[in-house]
CSV table of C-alpha atoms and ligand atoms in Angstrom, one decimal:
chain,number,residue,atom,x,y,z
U,1,UNK,CA,0.0,0.0,0.0
U,2,UNK,CA,1.1,3.6,-0.6
U,3,UNK,CA,3.1,5.4,2.0
U,4,UNK,CA,2.1,8.9,3.2
U,5,UNK,CA,4.3,11.9,3.0
U,6,UNK,CA,4.7,12.0,6.8
U,7,UNK,CA,5.8,8.3,6.7
U,8,UNK,CA,8.4,9.2,4.0
U,9,UNK,CA,9.6,12.1,6.0
U,10,UNK,CA,10.0,9.8,9.1
U,11,UNK,CA,11.9,7.4,6.8
U,12,UNK,CA,14.3,10.2,5.8
U,13,UNK,CA,14.9,11.0,9.5
U,14,UNK,CA,15.6,7.3,10.4
U,15,UNK,CA,17.9,7.0,7.4
U,16,UNK,CA,19.9,10.2,7.6
U,17,UNK,CA,19.7,11.5,11.2
U,18,UNK,CA,21.7,10.3,14.2
U,19,UNK,CA,19.5,8.9,17.1
U,20,UNK,CA,19.6,11.4,20.0
U,21,UNK,CA,20.9,14.3,17.9
U,22,UNK,CA,18.0,16.8,17.5
U,23,UNK,CA,20.0,19.1,15.1
U,24,UNK,CA,20.6,16.1,12.7
U,25,UNK,CA,16.9,15.4,12.8
U,26,UNK,CA,16.1,19.0,11.9
U,27,UNK,CA,18.7,18.9,9.1
U,28,UNK,CA,17.4,15.6,7.7
U,29,UNK,CA,13.8,16.9,7.5
U,30,UNK,CA,14.9,20.2,5.9
U,31,UNK,CA,17.0,18.3,3.3
U,32,UNK,CA,14.0,16.0,2.5
U,33,UNK,CA,11.5,18.8,2.2
U,34,UNK,CA,13.8,21.0,0.1
U,35,UNK,CA,15.1,18.3,-2.3
U,36,UNK,CA,12.5,15.5,-2.2
U,37,UNK,CA,9.0,16.6,-1.1
U,38,UNK,CA,7.7,19.9,0.3
U,39,UNK,CA,6.0,19.6,3.7
U,40,UNK,CA,4.4,22.2,6.0
U,41,UNK,CA,7.2,22.3,8.6
U,42,UNK,CA,8.1,25.8,9.8
U,43,UNK,CA,11.4,25.2,8.0
U,44,UNK,CA,15.0,26.4,8.3
U,45,UNK,CA,14.5,30.1,7.6
U,46,UNK,CA,11.6,30.8,9.9
U,47,UNK,CA,13.1,28.1,12.2
U,48,UNK,CA,16.1,30.3,12.9
U,49,UNK,CA,13.7,33.1,14.0
U,50,UNK,CA,11.8,30.5,16.2
U,51,UNK,CA,15.2,29.5,17.7
U,52,UNK,CA,16.1,33.1,18.6
U,53,UNK,CA,12.7,33.7,20.2
U,54,UNK,CA,12.9,30.5,22.2
U,55,UNK,CA,16.4,31.3,23.4
U,56,UNK,CA,15.4,34.8,24.3
U,57,UNK,CA,12.3,33.7,26.3
U,58,UNK,CA,14.1,30.7,27.8
U,59,UNK,CA,10.7,29.2,28.7
U,60,UNK,CA,9.9,26.7,31.5
U,61,UNK,CA,6.5,25.9,30.0
U,62,UNK,CA,5.8,25.9,26.3
U,63,UNK,CA,2.6,25.1,24.4
U,64,UNK,CA,2.7,24.2,20.7
U,65,UNK,CA,-0.5,24.2,18.8
U,66,UNK,CA,-0.1,21.9,15.7
U,67,UNK,CA,2.6,19.3,15.9
U,68,UNK,CA,2.4,17.9,12.4
U,69,UNK,CA,5.5,15.7,12.1
U,70,UNK,CA,7.3,17.2,15.1
U,71,UNK,CA,9.9,19.4,13.3
U,72,UNK,CA,9.2,22.5,15.3
U,73,UNK,CA,8.7,20.4,18.4
U,74,UNK,CA,12.2,19.1,18.1
U,75,UNK,CA,13.6,22.6,17.3
U,76,UNK,CA,12.0,24.1,20.4
U,77,UNK,CA,12.6,21.2,22.8
U,78,UNK,CA,16.3,21.0,21.9
U,79,UNK,CA,16.7,24.6,23.2
U,80,UNK,CA,14.8,24.2,26.5
U,81,UNK,CA,16.6,24.3,29.8
U,82,UNK,CA,16.6,21.1,32.0
U,83,UNK,CA,13.2,20.4,33.6
U,84,UNK,CA,11.4,22.7,31.1
U,85,UNK,CA,8.4,21.1,29.4
U,86,UNK,CA,6.7,21.4,26.0
U,87,UNK,CA,3.1,20.3,25.5
U,88,UNK,CA,2.2,19.9,21.9
U,89,UNK,CA,-1.4,19.4,20.6
U,90,UNK,CA,-2.1,17.6,17.3
U,91,UNK,CA,-5.6,16.8,16.1
U,92,UNK,CA,-4.7,14.4,13.3
U,93,UNK,CA,-3.8,10.9,14.8
U,94,UNK,CA,-1.7,9.9,11.7
U,95,UNK,CA,0.5,13.1,12.1
U,96,UNK,CA,0.7,12.4,15.9
U,97,UNK,CA,1.9,8.9,15.3
U,98,UNK,CA,4.7,10.1,13.0
U,99,UNK,CA,5.6,13.0,15.4
U,100,UNK,CA,6.0,10.7,18.3
U,101,UNK,CA,8.6,8.7,16.4
U,102,UNK,CA,10.5,11.8,15.2
U,103,UNK,CA,10.6,13.2,18.7
U,104,UNK,CA,11.8,9.8,20.0
U,105,UNK,CA,14.5,9.6,17.3
U,106,UNK,CA,15.7,13.0,18.5
U,107,UNK,CA,15.8,11.7,22.1
U,108,UNK,CA,13.5,14.4,23.4
U,109,UNK,CA,10.6,12.3,24.8
U,110,UNK,CA,11.4,13.5,28.4
U,111,UNK,CA,10.8,17.1,27.5
U,112,UNK,CA,7.8,16.7,25.3
U,113,UNK,CA,4.2,15.7,26.0
U,114,UNK,CA,2.2,15.1,22.8
U,115,UNK,CA,-1.5,15.3,23.3
U,116,UNK,CA,-3.9,14.2,20.6
U,117,UNK,CA,-7.2,16.1,20.1
U,118,UNK,CA,-8.7,19.4,19.4
U,119,UNK,CA,-7.0,22.5,20.8
U,120,UNK,CA,-10.4,24.0,21.7
U,121,UNK,CA,-11.2,20.9,23.8
U,122,UNK,CA,-7.8,20.6,25.5
U,123,UNK,CA,-7.0,24.3,26.3
U,124,UNK,CA,-9.6,24.5,29.1
U,125,UNK,CA,-8.3,21.3,30.6
U,126,UNK,CA,-4.6,22.2,30.6
U,127,UNK,CA,-4.3,23.2,34.3
U,128,UNK,CA,-6.2,20.2,35.7
U,129,UNK,CA,-4.7,17.6,33.3
U,130,UNK,CA,-1.1,18.7,33.2
U,131,UNK,CA,-0.6,20.8,36.2
U,132,UNK,CA,0.2,23.9,34.1
U,133,UNK,CA,-0.1,27.3,35.7
U,134,UNK,CA,0.7,29.6,32.8
U,135,UNK,CA,2.7,29.2,29.5
U,136,UNK,CA,5.8,31.3,29.0
U,137,UNK,CA,5.7,30.7,25.2
U,138,UNK,CA,3.0,29.5,22.8
U,139,UNK,CA,3.9,28.5,19.2
U,140,UNK,CA,0.7,28.7,17.0
U,141,UNK,CA,1.0,26.6,13.9
U,142,UNK,CA,-2.3,24.7,13.6
U,143,UNK,CA,-5.4,25.5,11.6
U,144,UNK,CA,-5.2,29.1,10.7
U,145,UNK,CA,-8.8,29.8,11.6
U,146,UNK,CA,-8.2,28.5,15.1
U,147,UNK,CA,-5.4,31.0,16.1
U,148,UNK,CA,-7.8,33.7,17.2
U,149,UNK,CA,-10.4,31.6,19.0
U,150,UNK,CA,-7.7,29.6,20.8
U,151,UNK,CA,-5.9,32.8,21.8
U,152,UNK,CA,-9.1,34.2,23.4
U,153,UNK,CA,-9.6,30.8,25.1
U,154,UNK,CA,-6.1,30.8,26.5
U,155,UNK,CA,-6.8,34.4,27.9
U,156,UNK,CA,-10.1,33.3,29.4
U,157,UNK,CA,-8.6,30.1,31.0
U,158,UNK,CA,-5.8,32.2,32.6
U,159,UNK,CA,-3.1,30.4,30.8
U,160,UNK,CA,-1.2,33.6,29.8
U,161,UNK,CA,0.6,35.8,32.3
U,162,UNK,CA,2.2,39.3,31.9
U,163,UNK,CA,5.1,38.7,29.6
U,164,UNK,CA,3.8,35.4,28.0
U,165,UNK,CA,5.0,35.3,24.3
U,166,UNK,CA,2.8,34.1,21.5
U,167,UNK,CA,4.7,33.2,18.3
U,168,UNK,CA,2.5,32.6,15.3
U,169,UNK,CA,3.5,30.9,12.0
U,170,UNK,CA,2.0,31.6,8.6
U,171,UNK,CA,0.5,35.0,9.4
U,172,UNK,CA,0.9,35.9,5.6
U,173,UNK,CA,0.7,32.5,3.9
U,174,UNK,CA,-1.8,30.8,4.2
U,175,UNK,CA,-2.6,33.9,6.4
U,176,UNK,CA,-4.4,34.6,9.7
U,177,UNK,CA,-6.0,38.0,9.1
U,178,UNK,CA,-8.4,38.0,12.0
U,179,UNK,CA,-5.7,36.9,14.5
U,180,UNK,CA,-3.2,39.6,13.1
U,181,UNK,CA,-5.8,42.3,13.4
U,182,UNK,CA,-6.6,41.2,17.0
U,183,UNK,CA,-3.0,41.1,18.4
U,184,UNK,CA,-1.9,44.2,16.5
U,185,UNK,CA,-4.9,46.3,17.7
U,186,UNK,CA,-5.5,45.0,21.2
U,187,UNK,CA,-4.0,47.1,24.0
U,188,UNK,CA,-3.3,43.8,25.8
U,189,UNK,CA,-0.5,42.8,23.3
U,190,UNK,CA,2.7,44.3,21.9
U,191,UNK,CA,3.2,42.7,18.5
U,192,UNK,CA,6.2,42.5,16.1
U,193,UNK,CA,6.3,41.0,12.6
U,194,UNK,CA,9.4,39.0,11.5
U,195,UNK,CA,9.3,38.9,7.7
U,196,UNK,CA,10.5,35.7,6.1
U,197,UNK,CA,9.4,33.2,3.5
U,198,UNK,CA,7.1,30.2,3.3
U,199,UNK,CA,9.1,27.1,4.2
U,200,UNK,CA,11.4,25.9,1.3
U,201,UNK,CA,10.0,28.6,-1.1
U,202,UNK,CA,10.5,32.2,-2.2
U,203,UNK,CA,6.9,33.1,-1.3
U,204,UNK,CA,6.6,35.7,1.4
U,205,UNK,CA,5.5,34.6,4.9
U,206,UNK,CA,6.4,35.6,8.4
U,207,UNK,CA,6.1,35.0,12.1
U,208,UNK,CA,4.2,37.4,14.4
U,209,UNK,CA,5.6,37.7,18.0
U,210,UNK,CA,3.0,39.1,20.5
U,211,UNK,CA,3.7,39.7,24.1
U,212,UNK,CA,0.7,39.5,26.5
U,213,UNK,CA,0.6,42.5,28.7
U,214,UNK,CA,-1.8,41.1,31.3
P,1,LIG,C1,-4.1,19.6,7.8
P,1,LIG,N1,-3.4,20.4,8.7
P,1,LIG,C2,-2.9,20.0,9.9
P,1,LIG,N2,-2.3,21.0,10.5
P,1,LIG,C3,-2.4,22.1,9.7
P,1,LIG,C4,-2.0,23.4,10.1
P,1,LIG,N3,-0.9,23.9,9.2
P,1,LIG,C5,-1.2,24.4,8.0
P,1,LIG,O1,-2.3,24.4,7.6
P,1,LIG,C6,-0.1,25.0,7.2
P,1,LIG,C7,-0.2,25.2,5.8
P,1,LIG,C8,0.8,25.7,5.0
P,1,LIG,C9,0.6,25.9,3.6
P,1,LIG,C10,0.0,24.9,2.8
P,1,LIG,C11,-0.2,25.0,1.5
P,1,LIG,C12,0.3,26.1,0.8
P,1,LIG,F1,0.2,26.3,-0.5
P,1,LIG,C13,1.0,27.1,1.5
P,1,LIG,C14,1.1,27.0,2.9
P,1,LIG,C15,2.0,26.1,5.6
P,1,LIG,C16,2.2,26.0,7.0
P,1,LIG,O2,3.4,26.3,7.6
P,1,LIG,C17,1.2,25.4,7.8
P,1,LIG,O3,1.4,25.4,9.1
P,1,LIG,C18,-3.1,21.7,8.6
P,2,LIG,MG1,3.1,26.5,9.7
């Protein structure tokens, strides 16, 4: 039977990356997506911006919305201080199954909790289920029409504190116009746009970094 793109991406990791070496996993995925098959990972160009924001925030608690194959999960988790935790939500069980294996290949299982299901269902349960107080960093990379409702939900559930950083992928392509309008016009956020390109292409895209002001 035919393999799926995520399965072929995992195969490229297992063939070309070194177990326990997150940077070699990132490199293997980027090579596969640039030279074999495009896939919707944040990619190497926007990934460097992601890395710099993670390093600057030095978060103890991270939430990622949209795991896909675990590329950004591995990028973020490889930069976390000891005892820091990353919770990543993925709706699609097939993507989640691949992501678990990519995260394991990188040797980052201890730092990552992958949760399968809808963000709208899980966000209200974060505190009771995972003992989370607030998130220091949230990486939004799931369905683009969920960025705004899920941000409002995180506010309502008290998951953001003064200084929490939201970093959103794809604010230009595919685009998240309602989310951008909200974080750029709301007095409760200070927002900054990092111009870049859609992963592995010359098409414009970018990341929006928004600091919650409480
Ligand atoms: C099915 N599904 C499960 N998770 C998701 C959420 N992610 C996206 O939709 C997504 C899409 C694109 C993209 C796709 C086609 C195109 F022509 C241009 C851009 C890029 C990204 O970086 C993304 O994160 C979708
Ligand atoms: Mg994306």
